[in-house]
PDB file of C-alpha atoms in Angstrom:
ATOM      1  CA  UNK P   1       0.000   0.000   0.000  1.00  0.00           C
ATOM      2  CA  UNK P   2       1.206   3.234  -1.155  1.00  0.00           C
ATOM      3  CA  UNK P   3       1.641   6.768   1.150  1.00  0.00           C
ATOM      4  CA  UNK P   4      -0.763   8.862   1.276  1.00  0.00           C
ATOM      5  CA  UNK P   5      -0.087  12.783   1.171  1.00  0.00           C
ATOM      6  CA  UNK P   6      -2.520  14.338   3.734  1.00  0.00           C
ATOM      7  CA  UNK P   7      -2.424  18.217   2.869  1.00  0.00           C
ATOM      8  CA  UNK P   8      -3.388  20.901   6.010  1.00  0.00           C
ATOM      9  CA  UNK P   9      -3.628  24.472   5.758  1.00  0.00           C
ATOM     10  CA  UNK P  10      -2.874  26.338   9.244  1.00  0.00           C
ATOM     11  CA  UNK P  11      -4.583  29.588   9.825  1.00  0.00           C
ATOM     12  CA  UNK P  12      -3.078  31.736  12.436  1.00  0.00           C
ATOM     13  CA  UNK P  13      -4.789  35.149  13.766  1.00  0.00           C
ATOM     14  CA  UNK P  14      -2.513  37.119  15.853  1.00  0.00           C
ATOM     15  CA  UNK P  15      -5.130  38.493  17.870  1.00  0.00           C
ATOM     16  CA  UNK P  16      -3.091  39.557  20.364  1.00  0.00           C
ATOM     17  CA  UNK P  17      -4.233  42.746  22.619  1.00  0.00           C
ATOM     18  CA  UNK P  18      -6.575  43.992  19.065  1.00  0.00           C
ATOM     19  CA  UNK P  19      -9.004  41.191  19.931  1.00  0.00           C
ATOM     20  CA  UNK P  20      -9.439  42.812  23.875  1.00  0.00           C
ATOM     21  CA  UNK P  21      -9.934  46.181  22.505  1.00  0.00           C
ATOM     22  CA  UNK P  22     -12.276  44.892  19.309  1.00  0.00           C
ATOM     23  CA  UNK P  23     -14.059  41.856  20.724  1.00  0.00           C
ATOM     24  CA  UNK P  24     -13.878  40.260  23.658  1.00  0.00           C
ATOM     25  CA  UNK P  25     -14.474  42.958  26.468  1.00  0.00           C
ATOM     26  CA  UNK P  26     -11.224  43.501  27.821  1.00  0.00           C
ATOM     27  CA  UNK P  27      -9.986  46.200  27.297  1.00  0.00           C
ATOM     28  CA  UNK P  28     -10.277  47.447  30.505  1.00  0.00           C
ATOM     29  CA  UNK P  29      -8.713  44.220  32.152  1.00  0.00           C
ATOM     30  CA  UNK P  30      -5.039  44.369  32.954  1.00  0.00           C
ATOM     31  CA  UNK P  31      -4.983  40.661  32.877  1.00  0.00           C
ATOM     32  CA  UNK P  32      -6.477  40.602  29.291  1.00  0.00           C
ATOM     33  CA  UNK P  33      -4.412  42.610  28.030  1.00  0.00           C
ATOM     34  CA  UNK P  34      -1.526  41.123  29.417  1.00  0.00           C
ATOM     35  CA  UNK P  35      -2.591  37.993  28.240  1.00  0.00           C
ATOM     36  CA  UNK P  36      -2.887  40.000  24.564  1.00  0.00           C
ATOM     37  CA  UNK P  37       1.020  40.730  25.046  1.00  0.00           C
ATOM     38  CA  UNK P  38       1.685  37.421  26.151  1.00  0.00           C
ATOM     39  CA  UNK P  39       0.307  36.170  22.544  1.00  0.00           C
ATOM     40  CA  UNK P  40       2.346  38.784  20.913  1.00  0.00           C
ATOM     41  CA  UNK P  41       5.690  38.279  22.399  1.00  0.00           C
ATOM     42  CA  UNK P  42       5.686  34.914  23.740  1.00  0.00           C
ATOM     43  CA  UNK P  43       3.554  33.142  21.632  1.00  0.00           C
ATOM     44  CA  UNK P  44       4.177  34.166  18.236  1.00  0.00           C
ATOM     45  CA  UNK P  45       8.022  33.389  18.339  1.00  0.00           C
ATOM     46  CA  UNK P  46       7.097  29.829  20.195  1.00  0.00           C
ATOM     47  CA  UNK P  47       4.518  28.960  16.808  1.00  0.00           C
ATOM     48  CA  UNK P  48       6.998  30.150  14.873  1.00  0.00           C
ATOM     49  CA  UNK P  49       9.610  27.493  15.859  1.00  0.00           C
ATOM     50  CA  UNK P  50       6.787  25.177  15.968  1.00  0.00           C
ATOM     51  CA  UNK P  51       6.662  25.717  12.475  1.00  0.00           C
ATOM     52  CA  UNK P  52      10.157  25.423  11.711  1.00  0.00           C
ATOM     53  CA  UNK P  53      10.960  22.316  13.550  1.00  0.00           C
ATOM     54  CA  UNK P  54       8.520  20.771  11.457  1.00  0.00           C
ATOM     55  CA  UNK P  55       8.827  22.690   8.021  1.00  0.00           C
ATOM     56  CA  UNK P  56       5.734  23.664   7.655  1.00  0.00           C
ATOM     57  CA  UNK P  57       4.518  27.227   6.326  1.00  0.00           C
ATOM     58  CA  UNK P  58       0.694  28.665   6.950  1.00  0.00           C
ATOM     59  CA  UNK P  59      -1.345  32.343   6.688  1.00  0.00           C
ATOM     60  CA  UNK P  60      -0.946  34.246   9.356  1.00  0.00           C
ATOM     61  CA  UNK P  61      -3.860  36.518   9.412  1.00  0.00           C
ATOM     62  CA  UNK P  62      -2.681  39.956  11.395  1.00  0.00           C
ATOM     63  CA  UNK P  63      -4.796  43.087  12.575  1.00  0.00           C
ATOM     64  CA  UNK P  64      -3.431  46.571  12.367  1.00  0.00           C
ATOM     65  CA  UNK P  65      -3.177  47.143  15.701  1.00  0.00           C
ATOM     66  CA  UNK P  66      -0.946  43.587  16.346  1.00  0.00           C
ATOM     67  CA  UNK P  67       1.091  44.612  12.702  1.00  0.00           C
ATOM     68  CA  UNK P  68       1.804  48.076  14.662  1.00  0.00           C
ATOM     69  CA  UNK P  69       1.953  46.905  18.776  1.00  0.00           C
ATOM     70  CA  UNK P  70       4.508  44.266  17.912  1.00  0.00           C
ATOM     71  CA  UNK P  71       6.328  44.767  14.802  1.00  0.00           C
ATOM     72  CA  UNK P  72       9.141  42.627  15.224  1.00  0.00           C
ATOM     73  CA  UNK P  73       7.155  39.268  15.852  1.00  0.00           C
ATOM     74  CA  UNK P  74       4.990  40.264  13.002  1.00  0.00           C
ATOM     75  CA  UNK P  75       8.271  40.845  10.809  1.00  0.00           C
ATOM     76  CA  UNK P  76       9.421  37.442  12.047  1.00  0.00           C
ATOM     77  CA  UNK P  77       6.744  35.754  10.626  1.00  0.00           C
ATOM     78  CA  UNK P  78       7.236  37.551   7.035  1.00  0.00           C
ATOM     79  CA  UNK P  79      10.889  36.372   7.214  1.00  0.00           C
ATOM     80  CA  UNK P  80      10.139  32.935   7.978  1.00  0.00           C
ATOM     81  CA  UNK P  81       8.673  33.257   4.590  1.00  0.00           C
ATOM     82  CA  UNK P  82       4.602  32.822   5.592  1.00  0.00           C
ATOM     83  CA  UNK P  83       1.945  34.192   4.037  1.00  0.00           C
ATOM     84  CA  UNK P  84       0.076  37.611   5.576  1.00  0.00           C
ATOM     85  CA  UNK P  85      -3.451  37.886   4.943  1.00  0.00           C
ATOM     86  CA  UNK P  86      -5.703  40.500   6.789  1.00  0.00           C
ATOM     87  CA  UNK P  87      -7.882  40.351  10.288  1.00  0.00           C
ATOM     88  CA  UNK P  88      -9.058  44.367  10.165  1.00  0.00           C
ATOM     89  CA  UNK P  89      -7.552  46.815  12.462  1.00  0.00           C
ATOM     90  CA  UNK P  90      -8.506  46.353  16.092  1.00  0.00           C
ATOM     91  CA  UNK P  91     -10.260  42.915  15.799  1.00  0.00           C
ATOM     92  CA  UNK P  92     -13.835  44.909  15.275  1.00  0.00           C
ATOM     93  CA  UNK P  93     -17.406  43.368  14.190  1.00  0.00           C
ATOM     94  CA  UNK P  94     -17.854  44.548  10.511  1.00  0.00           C
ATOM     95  CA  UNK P  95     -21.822  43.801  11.080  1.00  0.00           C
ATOM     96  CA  UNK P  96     -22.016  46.408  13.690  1.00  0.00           C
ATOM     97  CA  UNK P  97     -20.007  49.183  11.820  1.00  0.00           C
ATOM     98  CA  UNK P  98     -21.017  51.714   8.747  1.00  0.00           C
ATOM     99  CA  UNK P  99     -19.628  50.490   5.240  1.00  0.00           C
ATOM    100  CA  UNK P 100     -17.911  53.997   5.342  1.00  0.00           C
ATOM    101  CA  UNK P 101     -16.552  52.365   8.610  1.00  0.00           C
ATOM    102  CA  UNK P 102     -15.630  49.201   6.907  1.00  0.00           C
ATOM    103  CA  UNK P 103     -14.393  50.942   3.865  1.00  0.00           C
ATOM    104  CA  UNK P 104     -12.051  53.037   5.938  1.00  0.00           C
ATOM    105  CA  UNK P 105     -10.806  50.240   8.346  1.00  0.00           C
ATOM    106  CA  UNK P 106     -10.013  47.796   4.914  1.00  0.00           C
ATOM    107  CA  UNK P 107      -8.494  50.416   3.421  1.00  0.00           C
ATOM    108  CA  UNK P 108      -5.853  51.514   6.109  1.00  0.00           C
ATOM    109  CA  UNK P 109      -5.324  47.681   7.110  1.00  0.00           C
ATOM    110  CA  UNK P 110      -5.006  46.686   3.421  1.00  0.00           C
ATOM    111  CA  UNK P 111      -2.233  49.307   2.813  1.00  0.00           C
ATOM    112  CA  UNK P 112      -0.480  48.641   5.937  1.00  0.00           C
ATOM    113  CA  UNK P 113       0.447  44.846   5.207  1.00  0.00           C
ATOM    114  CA  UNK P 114       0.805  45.475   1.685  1.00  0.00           C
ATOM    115  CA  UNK P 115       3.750  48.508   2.406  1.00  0.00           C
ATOM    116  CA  UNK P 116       5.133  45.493   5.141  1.00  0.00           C
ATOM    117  CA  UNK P 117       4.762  42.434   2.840  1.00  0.00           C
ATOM    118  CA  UNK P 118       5.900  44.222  -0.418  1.00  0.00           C
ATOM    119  CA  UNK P 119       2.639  42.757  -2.157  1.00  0.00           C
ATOM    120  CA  UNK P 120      -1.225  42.852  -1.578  1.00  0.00           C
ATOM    121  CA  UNK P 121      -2.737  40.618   0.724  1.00  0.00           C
ATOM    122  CA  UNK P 122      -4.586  37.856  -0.859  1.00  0.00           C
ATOM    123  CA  UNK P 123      -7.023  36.769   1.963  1.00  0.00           C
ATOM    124  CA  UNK P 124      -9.140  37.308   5.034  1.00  0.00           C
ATOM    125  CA  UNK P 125     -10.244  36.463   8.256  1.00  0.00           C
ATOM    126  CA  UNK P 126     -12.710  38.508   9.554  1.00  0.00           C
ATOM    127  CA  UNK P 127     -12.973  39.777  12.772  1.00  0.00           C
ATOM    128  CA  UNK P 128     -15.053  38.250  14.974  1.00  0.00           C
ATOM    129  CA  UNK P 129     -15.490  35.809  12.034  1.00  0.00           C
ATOM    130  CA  UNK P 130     -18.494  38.146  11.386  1.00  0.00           C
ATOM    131  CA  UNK P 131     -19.133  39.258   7.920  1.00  0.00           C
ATOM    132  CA  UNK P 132     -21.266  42.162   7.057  1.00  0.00           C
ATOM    133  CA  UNK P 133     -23.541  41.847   3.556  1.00  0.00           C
ATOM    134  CA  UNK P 134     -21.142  44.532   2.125  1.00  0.00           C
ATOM    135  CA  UNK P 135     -18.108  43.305   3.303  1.00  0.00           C
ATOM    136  CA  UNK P 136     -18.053  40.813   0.485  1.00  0.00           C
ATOM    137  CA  UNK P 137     -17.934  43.399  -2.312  1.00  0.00           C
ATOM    138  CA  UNK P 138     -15.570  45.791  -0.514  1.00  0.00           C
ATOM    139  CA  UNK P 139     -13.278  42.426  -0.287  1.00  0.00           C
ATOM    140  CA  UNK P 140     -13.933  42.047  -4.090  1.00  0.00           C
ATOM    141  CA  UNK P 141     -12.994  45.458  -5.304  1.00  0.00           C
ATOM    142  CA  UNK P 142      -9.462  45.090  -3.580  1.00  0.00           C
ATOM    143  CA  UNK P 143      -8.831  42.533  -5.304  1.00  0.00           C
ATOM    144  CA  UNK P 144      -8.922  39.956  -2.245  1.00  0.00           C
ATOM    145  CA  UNK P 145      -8.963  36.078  -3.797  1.00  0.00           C
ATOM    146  CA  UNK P 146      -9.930  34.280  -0.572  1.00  0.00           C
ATOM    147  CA  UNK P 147     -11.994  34.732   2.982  1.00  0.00           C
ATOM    148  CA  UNK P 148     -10.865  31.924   5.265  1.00  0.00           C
ATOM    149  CA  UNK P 149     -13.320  32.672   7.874  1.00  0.00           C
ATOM    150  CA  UNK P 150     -16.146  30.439   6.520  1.00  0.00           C
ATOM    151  CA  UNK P 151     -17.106  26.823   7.918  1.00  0.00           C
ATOM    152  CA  UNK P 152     -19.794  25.074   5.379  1.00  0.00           C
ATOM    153  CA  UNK P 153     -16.945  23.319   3.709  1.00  0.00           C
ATOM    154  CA  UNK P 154     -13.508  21.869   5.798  1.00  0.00           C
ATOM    155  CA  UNK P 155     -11.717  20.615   2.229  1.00  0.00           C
ATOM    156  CA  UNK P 156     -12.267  22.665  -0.891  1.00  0.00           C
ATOM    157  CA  UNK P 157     -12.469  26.348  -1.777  1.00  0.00           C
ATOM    158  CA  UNK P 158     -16.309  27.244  -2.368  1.00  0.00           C
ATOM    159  CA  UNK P 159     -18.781  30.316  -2.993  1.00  0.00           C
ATOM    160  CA  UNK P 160     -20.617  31.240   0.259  1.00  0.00           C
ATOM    161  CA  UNK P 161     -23.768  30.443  -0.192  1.00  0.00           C
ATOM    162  CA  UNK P 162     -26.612  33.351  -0.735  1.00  0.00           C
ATOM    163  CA  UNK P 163     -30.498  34.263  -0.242  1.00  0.00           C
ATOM    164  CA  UNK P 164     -31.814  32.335   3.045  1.00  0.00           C
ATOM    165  CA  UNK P 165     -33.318  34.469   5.391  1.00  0.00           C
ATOM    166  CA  UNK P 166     -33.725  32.762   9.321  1.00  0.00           C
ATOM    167  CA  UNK P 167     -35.795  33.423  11.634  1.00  0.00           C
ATOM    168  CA  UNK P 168     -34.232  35.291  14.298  1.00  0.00           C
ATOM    169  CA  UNK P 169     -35.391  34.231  18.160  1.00  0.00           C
ATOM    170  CA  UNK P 170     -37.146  36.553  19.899  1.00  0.00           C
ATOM    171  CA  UNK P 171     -36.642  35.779  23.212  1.00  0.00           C
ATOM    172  CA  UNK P 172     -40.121  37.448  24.881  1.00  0.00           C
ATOM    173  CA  UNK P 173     -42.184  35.149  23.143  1.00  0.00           C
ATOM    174  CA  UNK P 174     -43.026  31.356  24.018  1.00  0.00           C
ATOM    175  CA  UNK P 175     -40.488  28.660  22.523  1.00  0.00           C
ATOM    176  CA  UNK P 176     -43.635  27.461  20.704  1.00  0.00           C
ATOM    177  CA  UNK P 177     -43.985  30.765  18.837  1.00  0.00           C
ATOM    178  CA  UNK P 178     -40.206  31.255  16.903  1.00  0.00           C
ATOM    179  CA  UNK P 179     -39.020  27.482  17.068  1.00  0.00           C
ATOM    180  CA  UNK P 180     -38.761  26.178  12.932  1.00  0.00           C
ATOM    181  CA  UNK P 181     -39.735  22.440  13.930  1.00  0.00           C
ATOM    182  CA  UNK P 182     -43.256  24.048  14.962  1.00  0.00           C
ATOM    183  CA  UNK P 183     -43.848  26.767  12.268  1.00  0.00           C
ATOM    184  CA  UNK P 184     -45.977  25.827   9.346  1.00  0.00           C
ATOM    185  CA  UNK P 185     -43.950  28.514   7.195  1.00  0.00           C
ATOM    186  CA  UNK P 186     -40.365  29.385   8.648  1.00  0.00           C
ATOM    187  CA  UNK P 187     -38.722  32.094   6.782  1.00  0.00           C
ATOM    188  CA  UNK P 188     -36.393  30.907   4.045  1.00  0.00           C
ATOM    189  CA  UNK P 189     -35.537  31.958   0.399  1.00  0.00           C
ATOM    190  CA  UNK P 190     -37.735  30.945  -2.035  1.00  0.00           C
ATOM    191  CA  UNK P 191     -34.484  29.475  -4.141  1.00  0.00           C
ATOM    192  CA  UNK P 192     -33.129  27.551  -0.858  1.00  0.00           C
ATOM    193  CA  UNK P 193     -34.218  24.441   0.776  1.00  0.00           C
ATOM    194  CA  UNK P 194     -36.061  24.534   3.897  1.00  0.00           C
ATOM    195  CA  UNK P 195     -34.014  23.956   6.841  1.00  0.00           C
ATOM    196  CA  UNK P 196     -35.951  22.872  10.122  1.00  0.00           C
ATOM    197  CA  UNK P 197     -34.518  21.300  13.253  1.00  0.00           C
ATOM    198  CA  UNK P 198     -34.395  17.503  13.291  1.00  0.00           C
TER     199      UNK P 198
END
């Protein structure tokens, strides 16, 4: 029997002290944020010689705020020859800002790594791992090929799928009134299947 080549792609956010500030309500914890330069200066450099033990290269997917709070770890991993793809600025929800907000954020990050990489970025992870409806086509006109934050597939490169509509919970009704299994009609797209719970 033969080898078999099993192929992995490793995804790395450097999250650092942008995902307190953007995300995870910490910013006003000292222990947060020390835990945010802990992943900056400790932990970078230690995945880094994980990676070089074993030869293998990934994306590492860096915010603004991490490219600018720890440049040398960040230039570290552009040495070590891995690709840079982008993660926003401070780790913010692109569904709860403007597009002008969105637009300006992309545009800042975008030029950032591309001045540090000495080429354009080529993919995303958003922040939050929230994608607004827009953010899609602002991706598109800067020419970004890939968005990594997506989970419907685990082992091919796919189009996210478009046109359901759920049925969001509203919590001061009964269970009886928003759960799909009992509704007769539960929103969907007229071009998609109807999903309901098992």
């Amino acid at each position: 029997m033969g080898k078999k080549r099993v192929l992995v792609s490793y995804g790395v956010d450097i999250d650092a002290v942008a995902g307190w500030l953007g995300s995870y309500k910490g910013e006003d914890s000292t222990s947060d944020i020390s835990r945010g330069l802990w992943a900056g200066h400790v932990g970078t450099p230690r995945l880094l010689k994980l990676f070089e033990k074993y030869n293998i290269k990934g994306t590492w997917f860096i915010p603004g705020h991490s490219l600018e709070t720890f440049p040398k770890e960040c230039e570290m991993v552009r040495d070590a020859g891995h690709e840079i793809g982008l993660h926003g600025y401070s780790h913010e929800n692109p569904v709860d800002m403007s597009l002008e907000q969105q637009r300006d954020v992309l545009d800042y990050s975008y030029k950032m790594l591309t001045k540090f990489c000495g080429k354009p970025p080529r993919g995303i992870v958003a922040p939050w791992w929230e994608v607004s409806k827009e953010g899609a086509n602002l991706l598109l006109e800067y020419g970004i090929e890939y968005d990594h934050s997506m989970n419907h597939e685990d082992h091919t490169p796919y189009y996210l799928r478009t046109g359901d509509e759920w049925a969001k919970i509203d919590y001061s009704k009964k269970a009886s009134d928003w759960m799909v299994r009992n509704s007769p009609n539960p929103q969907q797209s007229k071009s998609s299947p109807q999903h309901s719970i098992p």
